[in-house]
Tab-separated table of C-alpha atoms in Angstrom:
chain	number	residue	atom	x	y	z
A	526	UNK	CA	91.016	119.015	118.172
A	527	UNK	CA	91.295	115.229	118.855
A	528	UNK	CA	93.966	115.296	120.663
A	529	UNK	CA	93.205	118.405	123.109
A	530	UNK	CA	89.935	117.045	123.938
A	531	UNK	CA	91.200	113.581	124.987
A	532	UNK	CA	93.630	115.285	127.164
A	533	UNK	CA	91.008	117.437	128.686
A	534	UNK	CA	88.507	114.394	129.352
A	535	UNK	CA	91.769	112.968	131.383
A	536	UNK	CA	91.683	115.084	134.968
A	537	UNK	CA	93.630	114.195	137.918
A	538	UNK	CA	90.334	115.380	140.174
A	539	UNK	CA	86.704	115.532	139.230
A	540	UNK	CA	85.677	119.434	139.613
A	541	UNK	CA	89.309	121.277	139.310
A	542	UNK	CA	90.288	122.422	135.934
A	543	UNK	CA	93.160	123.306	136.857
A	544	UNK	CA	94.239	119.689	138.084
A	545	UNK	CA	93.619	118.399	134.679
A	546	UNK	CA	96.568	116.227	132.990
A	547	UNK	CA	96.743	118.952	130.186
A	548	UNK	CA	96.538	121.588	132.937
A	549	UNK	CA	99.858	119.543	134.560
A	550	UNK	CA	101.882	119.258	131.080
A	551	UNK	CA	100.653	122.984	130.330
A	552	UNK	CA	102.410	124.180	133.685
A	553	UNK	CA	105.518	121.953	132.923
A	554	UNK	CA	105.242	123.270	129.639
A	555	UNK	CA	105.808	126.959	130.716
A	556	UNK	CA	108.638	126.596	133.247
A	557	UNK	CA	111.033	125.529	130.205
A	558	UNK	CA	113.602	127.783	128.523
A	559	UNK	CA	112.879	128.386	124.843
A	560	UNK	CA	115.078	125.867	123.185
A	561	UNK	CA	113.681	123.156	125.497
A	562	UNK	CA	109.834	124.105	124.601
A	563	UNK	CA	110.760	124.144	120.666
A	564	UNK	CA	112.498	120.521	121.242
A	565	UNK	CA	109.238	119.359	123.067
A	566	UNK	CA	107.127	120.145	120.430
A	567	UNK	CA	109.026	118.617	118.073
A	568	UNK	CA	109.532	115.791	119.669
A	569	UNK	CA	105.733	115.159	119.466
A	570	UNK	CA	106.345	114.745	115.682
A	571	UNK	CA	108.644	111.893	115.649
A	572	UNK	CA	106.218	108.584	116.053
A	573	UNK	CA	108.698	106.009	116.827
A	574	UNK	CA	108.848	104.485	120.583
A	575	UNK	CA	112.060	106.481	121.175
A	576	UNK	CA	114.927	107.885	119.872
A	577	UNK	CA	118.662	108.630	120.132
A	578	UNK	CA	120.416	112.211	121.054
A	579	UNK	CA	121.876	112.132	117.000
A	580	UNK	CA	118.233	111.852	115.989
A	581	UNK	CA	117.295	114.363	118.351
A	582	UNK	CA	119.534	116.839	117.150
A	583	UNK	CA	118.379	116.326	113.490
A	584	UNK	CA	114.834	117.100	114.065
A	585	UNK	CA	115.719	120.501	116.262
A	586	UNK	CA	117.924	121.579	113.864
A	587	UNK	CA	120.054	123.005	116.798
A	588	UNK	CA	123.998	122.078	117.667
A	589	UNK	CA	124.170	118.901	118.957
A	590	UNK	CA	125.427	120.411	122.651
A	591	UNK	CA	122.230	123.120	122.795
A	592	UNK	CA	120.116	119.490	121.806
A	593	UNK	CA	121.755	117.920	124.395
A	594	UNK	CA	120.950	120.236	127.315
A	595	UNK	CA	117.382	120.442	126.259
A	596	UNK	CA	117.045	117.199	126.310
A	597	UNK	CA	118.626	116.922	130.108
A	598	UNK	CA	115.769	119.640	131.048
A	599	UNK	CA	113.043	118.118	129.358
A	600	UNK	CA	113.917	115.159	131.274
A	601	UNK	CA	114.157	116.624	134.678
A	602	UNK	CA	110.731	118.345	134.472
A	603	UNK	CA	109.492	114.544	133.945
A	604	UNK	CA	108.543	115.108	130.431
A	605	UNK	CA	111.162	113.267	128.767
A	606	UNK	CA	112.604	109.720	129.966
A	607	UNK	CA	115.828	108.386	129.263
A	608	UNK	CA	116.839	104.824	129.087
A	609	UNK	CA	119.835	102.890	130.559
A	610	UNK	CA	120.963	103.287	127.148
A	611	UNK	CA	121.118	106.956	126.366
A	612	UNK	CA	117.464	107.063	123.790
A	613	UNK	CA	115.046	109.167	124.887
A	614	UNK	CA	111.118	108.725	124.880
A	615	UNK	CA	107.873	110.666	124.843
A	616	UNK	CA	104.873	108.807	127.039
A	617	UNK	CA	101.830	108.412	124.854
A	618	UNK	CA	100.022	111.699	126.260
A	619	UNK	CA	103.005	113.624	126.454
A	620	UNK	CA	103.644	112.854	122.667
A	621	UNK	CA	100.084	114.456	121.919
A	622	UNK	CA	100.527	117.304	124.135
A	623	UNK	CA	103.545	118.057	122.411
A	624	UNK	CA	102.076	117.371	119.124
A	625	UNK	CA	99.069	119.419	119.897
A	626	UNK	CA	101.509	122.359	120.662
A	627	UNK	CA	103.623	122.257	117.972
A	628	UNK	CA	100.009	122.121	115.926
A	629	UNK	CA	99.095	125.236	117.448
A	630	UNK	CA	102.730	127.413	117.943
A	631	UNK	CA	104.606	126.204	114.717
A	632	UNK	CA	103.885	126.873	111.373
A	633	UNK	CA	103.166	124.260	108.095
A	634	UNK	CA	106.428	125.108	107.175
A	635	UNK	CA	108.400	124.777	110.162
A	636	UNK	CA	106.787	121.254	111.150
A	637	UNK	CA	107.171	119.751	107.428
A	638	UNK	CA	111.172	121.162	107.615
A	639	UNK	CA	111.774	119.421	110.982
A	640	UNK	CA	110.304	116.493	109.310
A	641	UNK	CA	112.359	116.872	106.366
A	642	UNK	CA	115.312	117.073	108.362
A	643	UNK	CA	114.144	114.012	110.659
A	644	UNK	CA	113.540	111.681	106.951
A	645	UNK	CA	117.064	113.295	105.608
A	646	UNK	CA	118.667	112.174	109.144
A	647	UNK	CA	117.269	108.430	108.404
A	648	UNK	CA	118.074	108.280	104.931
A	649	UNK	CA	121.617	110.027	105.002
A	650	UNK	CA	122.855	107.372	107.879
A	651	UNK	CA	121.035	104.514	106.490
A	652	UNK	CA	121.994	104.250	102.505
A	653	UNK	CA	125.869	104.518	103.468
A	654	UNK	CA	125.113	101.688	106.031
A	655	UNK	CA	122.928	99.394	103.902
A	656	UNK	CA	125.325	97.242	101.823
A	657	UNK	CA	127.081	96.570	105.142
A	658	UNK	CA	124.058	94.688	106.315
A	659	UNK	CA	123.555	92.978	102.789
A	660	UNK	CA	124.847	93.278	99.790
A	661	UNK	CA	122.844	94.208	96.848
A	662	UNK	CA	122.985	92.537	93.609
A	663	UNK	CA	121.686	95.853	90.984
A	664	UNK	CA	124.434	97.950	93.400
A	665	UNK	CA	121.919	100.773	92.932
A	666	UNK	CA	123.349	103.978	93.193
A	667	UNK	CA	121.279	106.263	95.646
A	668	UNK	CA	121.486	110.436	94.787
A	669	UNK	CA	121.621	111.365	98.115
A	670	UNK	CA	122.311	115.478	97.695
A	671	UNK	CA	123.052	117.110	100.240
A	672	UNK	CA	121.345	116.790	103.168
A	673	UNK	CA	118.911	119.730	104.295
A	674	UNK	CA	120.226	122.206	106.557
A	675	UNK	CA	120.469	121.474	110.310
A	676	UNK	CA	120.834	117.572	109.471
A	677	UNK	CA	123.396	115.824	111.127
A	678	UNK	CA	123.852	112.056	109.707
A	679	UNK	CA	125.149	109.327	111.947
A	680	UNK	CA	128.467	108.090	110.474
A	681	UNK	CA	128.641	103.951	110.896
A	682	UNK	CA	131.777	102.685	109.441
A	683	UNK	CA	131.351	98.884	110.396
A	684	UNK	CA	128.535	95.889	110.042
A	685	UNK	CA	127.941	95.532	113.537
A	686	UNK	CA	127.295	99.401	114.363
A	687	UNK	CA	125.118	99.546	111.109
A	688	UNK	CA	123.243	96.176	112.288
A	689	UNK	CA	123.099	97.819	115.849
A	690	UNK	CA	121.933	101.349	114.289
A	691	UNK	CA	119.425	99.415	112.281
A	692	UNK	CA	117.617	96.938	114.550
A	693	UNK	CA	117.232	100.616	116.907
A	694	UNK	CA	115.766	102.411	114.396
A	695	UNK	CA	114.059	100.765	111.848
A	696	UNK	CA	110.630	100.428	113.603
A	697	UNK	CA	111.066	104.932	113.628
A	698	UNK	CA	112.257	105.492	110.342
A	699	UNK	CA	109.462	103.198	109.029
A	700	UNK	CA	106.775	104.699	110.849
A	701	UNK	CA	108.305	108.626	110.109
A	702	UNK	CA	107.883	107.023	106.015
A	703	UNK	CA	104.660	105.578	106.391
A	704	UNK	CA	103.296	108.733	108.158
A	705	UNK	CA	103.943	111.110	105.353
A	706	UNK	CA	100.608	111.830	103.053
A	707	UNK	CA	101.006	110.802	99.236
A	708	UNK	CA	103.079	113.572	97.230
A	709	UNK	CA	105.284	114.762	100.727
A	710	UNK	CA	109.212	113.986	100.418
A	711	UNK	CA	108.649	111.475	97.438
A	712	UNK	CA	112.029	111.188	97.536
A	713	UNK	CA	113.387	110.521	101.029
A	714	UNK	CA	110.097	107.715	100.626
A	715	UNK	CA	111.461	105.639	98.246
A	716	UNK	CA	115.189	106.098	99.551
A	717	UNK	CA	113.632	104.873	102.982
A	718	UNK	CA	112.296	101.799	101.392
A	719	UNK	CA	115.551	101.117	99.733
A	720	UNK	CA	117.861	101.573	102.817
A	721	UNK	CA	115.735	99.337	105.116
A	722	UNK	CA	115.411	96.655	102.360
A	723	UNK	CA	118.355	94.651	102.961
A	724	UNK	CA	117.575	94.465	106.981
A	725	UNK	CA	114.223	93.751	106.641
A	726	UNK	CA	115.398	90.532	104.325
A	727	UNK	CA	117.825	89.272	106.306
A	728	UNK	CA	115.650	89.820	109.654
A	729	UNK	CA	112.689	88.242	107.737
A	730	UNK	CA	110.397	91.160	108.279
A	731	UNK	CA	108.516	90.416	105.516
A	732	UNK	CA	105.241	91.675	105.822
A	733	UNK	CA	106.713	95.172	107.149
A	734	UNK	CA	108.552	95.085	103.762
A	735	UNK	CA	105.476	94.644	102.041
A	736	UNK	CA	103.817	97.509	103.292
A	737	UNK	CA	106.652	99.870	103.168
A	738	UNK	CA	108.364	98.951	99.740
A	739	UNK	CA	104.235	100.088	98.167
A	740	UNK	CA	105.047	103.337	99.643
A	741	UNK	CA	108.472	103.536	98.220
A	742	UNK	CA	106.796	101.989	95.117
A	743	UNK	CA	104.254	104.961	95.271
A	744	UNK	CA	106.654	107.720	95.503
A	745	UNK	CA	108.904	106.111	92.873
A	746	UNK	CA	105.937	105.999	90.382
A	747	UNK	CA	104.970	110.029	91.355
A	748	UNK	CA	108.657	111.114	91.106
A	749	UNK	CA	109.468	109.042	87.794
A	750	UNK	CA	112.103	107.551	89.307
A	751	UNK	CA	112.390	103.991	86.837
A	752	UNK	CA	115.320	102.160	88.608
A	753	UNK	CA	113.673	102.836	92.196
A	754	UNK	CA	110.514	101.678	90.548
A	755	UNK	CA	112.412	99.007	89.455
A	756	UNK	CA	113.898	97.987	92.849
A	757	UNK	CA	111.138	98.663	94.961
A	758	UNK	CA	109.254	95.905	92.251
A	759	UNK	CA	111.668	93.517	92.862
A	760	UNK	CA	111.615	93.666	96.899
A	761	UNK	CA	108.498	93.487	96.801
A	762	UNK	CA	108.478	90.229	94.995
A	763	UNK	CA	111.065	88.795	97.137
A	764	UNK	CA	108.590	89.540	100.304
A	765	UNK	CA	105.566	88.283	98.065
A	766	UNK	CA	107.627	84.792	97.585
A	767	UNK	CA	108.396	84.549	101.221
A	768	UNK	CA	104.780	84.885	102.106
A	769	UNK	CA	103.702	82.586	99.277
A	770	UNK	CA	102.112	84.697	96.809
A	771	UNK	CA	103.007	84.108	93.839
A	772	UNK	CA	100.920	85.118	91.746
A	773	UNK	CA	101.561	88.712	93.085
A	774	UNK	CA	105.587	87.764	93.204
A	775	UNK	CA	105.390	87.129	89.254
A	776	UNK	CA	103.442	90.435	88.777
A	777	UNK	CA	106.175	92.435	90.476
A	778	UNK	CA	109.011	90.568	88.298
A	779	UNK	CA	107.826	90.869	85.340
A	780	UNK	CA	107.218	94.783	85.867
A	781	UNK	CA	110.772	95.214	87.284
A	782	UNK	CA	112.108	93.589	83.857
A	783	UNK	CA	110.279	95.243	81.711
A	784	UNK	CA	110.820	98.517	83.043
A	785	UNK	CA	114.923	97.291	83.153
A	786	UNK	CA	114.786	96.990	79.637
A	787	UNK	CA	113.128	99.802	78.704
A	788	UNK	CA	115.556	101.383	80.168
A	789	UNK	CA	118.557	99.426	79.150
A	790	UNK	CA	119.315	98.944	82.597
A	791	UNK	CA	121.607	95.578	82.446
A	792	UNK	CA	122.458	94.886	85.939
A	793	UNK	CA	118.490	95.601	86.754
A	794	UNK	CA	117.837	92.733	84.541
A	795	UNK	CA	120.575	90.394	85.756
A	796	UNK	CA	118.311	91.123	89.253
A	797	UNK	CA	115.099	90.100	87.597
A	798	UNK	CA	116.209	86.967	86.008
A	799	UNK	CA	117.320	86.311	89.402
A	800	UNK	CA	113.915	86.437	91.460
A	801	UNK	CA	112.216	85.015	88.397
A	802	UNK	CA	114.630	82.106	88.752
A	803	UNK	CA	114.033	81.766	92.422
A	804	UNK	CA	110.144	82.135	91.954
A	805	UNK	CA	110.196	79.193	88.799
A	806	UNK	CA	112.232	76.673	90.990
A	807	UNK	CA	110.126	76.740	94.088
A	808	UNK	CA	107.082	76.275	91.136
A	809	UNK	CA	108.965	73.004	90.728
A	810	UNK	CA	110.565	74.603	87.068
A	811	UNK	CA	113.639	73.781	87.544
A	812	UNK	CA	114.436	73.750	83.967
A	813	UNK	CA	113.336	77.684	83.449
A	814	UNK	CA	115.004	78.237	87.023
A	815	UNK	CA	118.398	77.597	85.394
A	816	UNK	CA	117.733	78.837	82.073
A	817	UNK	CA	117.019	82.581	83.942
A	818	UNK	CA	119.913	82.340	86.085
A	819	UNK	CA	122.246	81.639	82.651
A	820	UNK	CA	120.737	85.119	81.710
A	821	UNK	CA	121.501	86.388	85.018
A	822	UNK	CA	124.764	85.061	84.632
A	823	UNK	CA	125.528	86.465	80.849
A	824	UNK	CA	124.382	90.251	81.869
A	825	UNK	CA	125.946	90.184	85.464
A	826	UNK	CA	129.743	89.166	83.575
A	827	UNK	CA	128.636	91.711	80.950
A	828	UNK	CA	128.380	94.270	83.033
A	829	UNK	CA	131.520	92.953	85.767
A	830	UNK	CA	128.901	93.083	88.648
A	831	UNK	CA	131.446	91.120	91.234
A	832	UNK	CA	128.504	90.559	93.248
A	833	UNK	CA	125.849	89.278	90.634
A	834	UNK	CA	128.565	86.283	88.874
A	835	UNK	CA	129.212	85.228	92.601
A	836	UNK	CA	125.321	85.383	93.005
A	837	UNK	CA	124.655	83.708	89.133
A	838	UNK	CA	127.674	80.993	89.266
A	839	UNK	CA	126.020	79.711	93.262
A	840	UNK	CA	122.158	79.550	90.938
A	841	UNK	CA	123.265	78.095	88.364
A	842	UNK	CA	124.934	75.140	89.824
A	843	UNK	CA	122.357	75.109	92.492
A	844	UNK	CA	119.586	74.568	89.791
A	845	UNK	CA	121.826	71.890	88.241
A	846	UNK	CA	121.576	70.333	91.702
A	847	UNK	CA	117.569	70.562	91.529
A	848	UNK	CA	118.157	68.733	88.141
A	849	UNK	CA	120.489	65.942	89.370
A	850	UNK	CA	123.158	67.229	87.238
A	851	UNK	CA	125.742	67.093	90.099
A	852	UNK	CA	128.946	67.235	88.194
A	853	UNK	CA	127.801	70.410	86.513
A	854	UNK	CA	126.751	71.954	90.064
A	855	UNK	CA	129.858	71.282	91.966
A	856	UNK	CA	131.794	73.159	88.948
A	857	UNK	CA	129.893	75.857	88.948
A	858	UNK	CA	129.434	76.133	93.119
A	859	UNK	CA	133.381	76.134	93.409
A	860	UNK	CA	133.454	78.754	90.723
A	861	UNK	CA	131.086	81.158	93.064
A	862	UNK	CA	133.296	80.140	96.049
A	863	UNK	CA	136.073	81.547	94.060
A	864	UNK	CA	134.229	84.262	93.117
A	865	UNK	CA	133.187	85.136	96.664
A	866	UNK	CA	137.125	86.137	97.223
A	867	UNK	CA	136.569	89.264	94.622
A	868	UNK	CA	133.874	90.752	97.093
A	869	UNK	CA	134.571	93.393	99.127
A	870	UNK	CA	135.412	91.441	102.731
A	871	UNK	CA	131.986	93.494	104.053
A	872	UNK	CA	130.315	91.431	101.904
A	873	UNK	CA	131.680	88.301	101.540
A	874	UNK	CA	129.536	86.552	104.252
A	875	UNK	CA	126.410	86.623	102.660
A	876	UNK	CA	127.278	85.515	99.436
A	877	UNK	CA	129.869	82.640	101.333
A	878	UNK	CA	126.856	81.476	103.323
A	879	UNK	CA	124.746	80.608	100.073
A	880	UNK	CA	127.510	79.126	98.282
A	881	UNK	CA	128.109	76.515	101.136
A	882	UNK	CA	124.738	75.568	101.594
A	883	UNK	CA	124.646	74.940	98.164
A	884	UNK	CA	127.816	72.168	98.213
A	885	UNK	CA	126.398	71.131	101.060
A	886	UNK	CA	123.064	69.948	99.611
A	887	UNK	CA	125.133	68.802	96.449
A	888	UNK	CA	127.362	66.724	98.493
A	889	UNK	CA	124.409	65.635	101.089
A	890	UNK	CA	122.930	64.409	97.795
A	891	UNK	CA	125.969	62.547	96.861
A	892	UNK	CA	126.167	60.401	100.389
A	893	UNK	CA	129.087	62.419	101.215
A	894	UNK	CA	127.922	63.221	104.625
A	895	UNK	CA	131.071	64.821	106.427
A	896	UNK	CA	131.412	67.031	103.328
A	897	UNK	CA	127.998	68.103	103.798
A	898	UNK	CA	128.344	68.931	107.717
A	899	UNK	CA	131.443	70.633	106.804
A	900	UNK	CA	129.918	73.205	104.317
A	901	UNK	CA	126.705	73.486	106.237
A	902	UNK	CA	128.290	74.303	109.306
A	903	UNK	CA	130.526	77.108	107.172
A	904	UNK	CA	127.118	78.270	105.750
A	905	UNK	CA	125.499	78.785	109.539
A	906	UNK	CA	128.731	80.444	110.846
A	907	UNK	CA	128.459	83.123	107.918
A	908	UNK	CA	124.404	83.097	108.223
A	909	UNK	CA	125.289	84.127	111.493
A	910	UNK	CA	128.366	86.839	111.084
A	911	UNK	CA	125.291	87.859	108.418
A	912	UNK	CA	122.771	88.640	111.300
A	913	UNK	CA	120.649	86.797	108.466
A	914	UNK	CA	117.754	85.084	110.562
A	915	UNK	CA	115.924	83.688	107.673
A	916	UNK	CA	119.134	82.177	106.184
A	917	UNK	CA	119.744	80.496	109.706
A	918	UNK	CA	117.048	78.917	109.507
A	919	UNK	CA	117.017	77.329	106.372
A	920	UNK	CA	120.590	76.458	106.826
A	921	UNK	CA	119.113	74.746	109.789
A	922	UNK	CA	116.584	73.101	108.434
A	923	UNK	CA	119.346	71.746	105.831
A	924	UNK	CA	121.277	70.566	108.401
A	925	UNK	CA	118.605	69.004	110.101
A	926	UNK	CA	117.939	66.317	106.423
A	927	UNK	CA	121.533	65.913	107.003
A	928	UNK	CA	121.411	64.979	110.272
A	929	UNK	CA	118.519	61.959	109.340
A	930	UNK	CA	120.090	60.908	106.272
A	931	UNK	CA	123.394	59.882	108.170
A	932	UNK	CA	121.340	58.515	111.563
A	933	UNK	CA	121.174	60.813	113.857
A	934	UNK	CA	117.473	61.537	114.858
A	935	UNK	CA	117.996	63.506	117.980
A	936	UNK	CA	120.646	65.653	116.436
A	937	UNK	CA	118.531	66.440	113.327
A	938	UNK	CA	115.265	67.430	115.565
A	939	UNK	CA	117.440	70.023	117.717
A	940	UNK	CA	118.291	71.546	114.480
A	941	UNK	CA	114.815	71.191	112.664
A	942	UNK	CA	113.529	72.248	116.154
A	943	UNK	CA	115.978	75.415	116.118
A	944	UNK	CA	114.944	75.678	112.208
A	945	UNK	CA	111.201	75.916	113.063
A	946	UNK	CA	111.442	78.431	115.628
A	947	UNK	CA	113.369	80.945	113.603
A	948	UNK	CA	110.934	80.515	110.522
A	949	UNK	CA	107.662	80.816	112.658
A	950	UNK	CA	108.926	83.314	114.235
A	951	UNK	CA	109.682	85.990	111.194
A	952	UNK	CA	106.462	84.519	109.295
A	953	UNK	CA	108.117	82.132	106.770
A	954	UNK	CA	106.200	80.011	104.517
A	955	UNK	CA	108.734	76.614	105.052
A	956	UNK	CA	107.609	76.799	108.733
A	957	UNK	CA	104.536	74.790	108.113
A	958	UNK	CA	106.531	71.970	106.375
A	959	UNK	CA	108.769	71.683	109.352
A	960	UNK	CA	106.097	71.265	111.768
A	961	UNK	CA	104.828	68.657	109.691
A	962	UNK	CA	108.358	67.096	109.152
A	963	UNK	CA	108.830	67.277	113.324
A	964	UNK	CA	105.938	65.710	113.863
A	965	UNK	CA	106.784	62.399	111.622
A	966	UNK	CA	109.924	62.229	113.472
């Protein structure tokens, strides 16, 4: 095995087997009780960088107090660490000697149930949480079930706890999805990929949402799933714009809306229209931008999708904007901000944030300059309540035009500066045009 023989190439002294570092972990290993030697190994299956007692407790399938003392004697033999803030980690040979053990001392079936339970853990604490971290226009409802047995889900009740929760565990819960082999827990896949969508948008991670949202895409396609087929199309596009491909953004669109009307699935549609809008104006068609977000509009009333009109009424008078039709765009922009009120107050932020930005470019372009600040600054406050990196930085960036259209140079390249740092920094496309815009300054 792999794994054994790099261990046993790795000795403390040149001629004692017995000094050996798997010879050391293999004597630590014996001293435990029971329950702490079944936690080891299974810790050894969990590939993130750490991971919290909850988690923990999940994979063993034990009560969270016998997890909780195995953990304190794993860690006092030295093969455990705990950090300042209560996670606990495997080092990099300890993780294969663990995983090596549970390889040889735990059956198929026991290791793919722990890792059942450690996927049901993630999923069952993430879906509830998800909307609180951005809200989701198709308001996809995700059959959970029941959790399997042993499974203890984290309950997270408010945005900054779910934001916290996330930004500590998505880097493990992606890596525990993109681990399992084509065909293994479809389902808790897909329902991954969905859960960490909306925190991988508004931290930017786009190119980690790329390659997990073609797993979830995968294991939608294997278990038939169409409106996770649907989503995980649609995510995938919005990454694919980020990034700049558009060709490949298209492709995933125009999948997502035909397989939302073969399936009569309205508010999917009202979502497609949507990214197809997005995708057309930043082609420079501003004309089919707003004639897709008047469908989007149409099916998102249709169906009373609080969230979509909010979303449809802020497009469609922002691509009356792009058009110069500013009279038409400040009705329809005060419209969304009334709309905005009808969202649940979780919510609100996200869809507030876009809505000023909007009047703030529309009254930017009408030399209204303090009326600009005033809704751009109400757009970076909410980007920011949010925890929406990208949208800070393109509310920056706004700000920053501002800034040089009323004559204040130094003010608008702290902002563009700000801007650019945020956008480099989580990969996005506009970055490049700032650099170039700072360096004309």
């Amino acid at each position: 095995m792999l794994t054994e023989n790099r261990l046993s190439r790795l000795n403390v002294g040149p001629t004692d087997p017995s000094t050996s570092v798997a010879a050391v972990f293999d004597r630590s290993y014996r001293h435990l009780s029971i329950p702490a030697q079944r936690t080891y190994r299974l810790l050894g299956l969990h590939p993130g960088l750490d991971l919290s007692p909850a988690l923990a407790t999940s994979l063993t399938g034990m009560s969270t107090d016998d997890t909780a003392t195995a953990l304190m004697e794993l860690t006092r033999a030295s093969l455990l660490t705990r950090s300042a803030e209560g996670r606990y980690s495997l080092h990099d040979l300890l993780r294969e000697h663990a995983t090596a053990l549970a390889e040889r001392t735990d059956s198929d079936a026991e290791r793919r149930n722990a890792i059942q339970r450690l996927l049901d853990h993630y999923t069952h604490t993430a879906c509830p949480a998800a909307a609180m971290i951005r809200p989701s226009i198709d308001e996809l409802a995700i059959p959970l079930g029941e959790p399997s047995p042993g499974t203890v889900p984290e309950s997270l009740t408010e945005r900054e706890a779910a934001r916290a929760w996330f930004q500590a565990e998505h880097a493990g819960m992606a890596a525990a999805v993109l681990r399992q082999p084509e065909g293994e827990l479809d389902v808790q896949v897909w329902q991954s990929g969905w859960a960490l969508s909306g925190f991988y948008y508004v931290r930017g991670h786009m190119r980690d949402q790329v390659v997990l949202q073609l797993a979830a895409l995968g294991a939608a396609e294997r278990i038939g799933d169409s409106a996770a087929q649907v989503h995980s199309h649609r995510v995938l596009a919005w990454s694919y714009t980020g990034l700049g491909r558009f060709e490949d953004s298209h492709a995933h669109l125009t999948q997502a809306l035909r397989l939302a009307i073969a399936t009569e699935d309205r508010i999917a549609q009202a979502a497609a229209h949507h990214g197809l809008a997005n995708l057309a104006a930043l082609q420079g068609h501003h004309d089919a931008a707003l004639e897709h977000s008047r469908r989007f509009l149409e099916l998102s009333t249709a169906q009373g999708s609080r969230i979509g009109v909010a979303r449809a009424l802020n497009a469609v008078g922002w691509y009356h904007a792009q058009l110069g039709e500013y009279k038409e765009a400040i009705e329809y922009c005060e419209r969304a901000l009334d709309a905005c009120q009808a969202v649940d107050s979780d919510l609100r932020p996200h869809l507030e944030a876009a809505v000023s930005d909007s009047l703030g470019f529309i009254h930017h372009r009408l030399g209204r300059y303090e009326r600009a600040r005033s809704y751009y600054h109400l757009a970076l406050a909410r980007v920011r309540e949010a925890g929406s990196r990208r949208g800070e930085g393109e509310v920056l960036s706004s700000l920053g035009e501002l800034h040089l259209s009323a004559g204040d140079p130094d003010a608008a390249r702290e902002a563009l500066q700000q801007a650019l740092e945020i956008l480099t920094d989580i990969g996005h496309t506009g970055a490049d045009d700032l650099r170039r815009r700072l360096a004309d300054l």
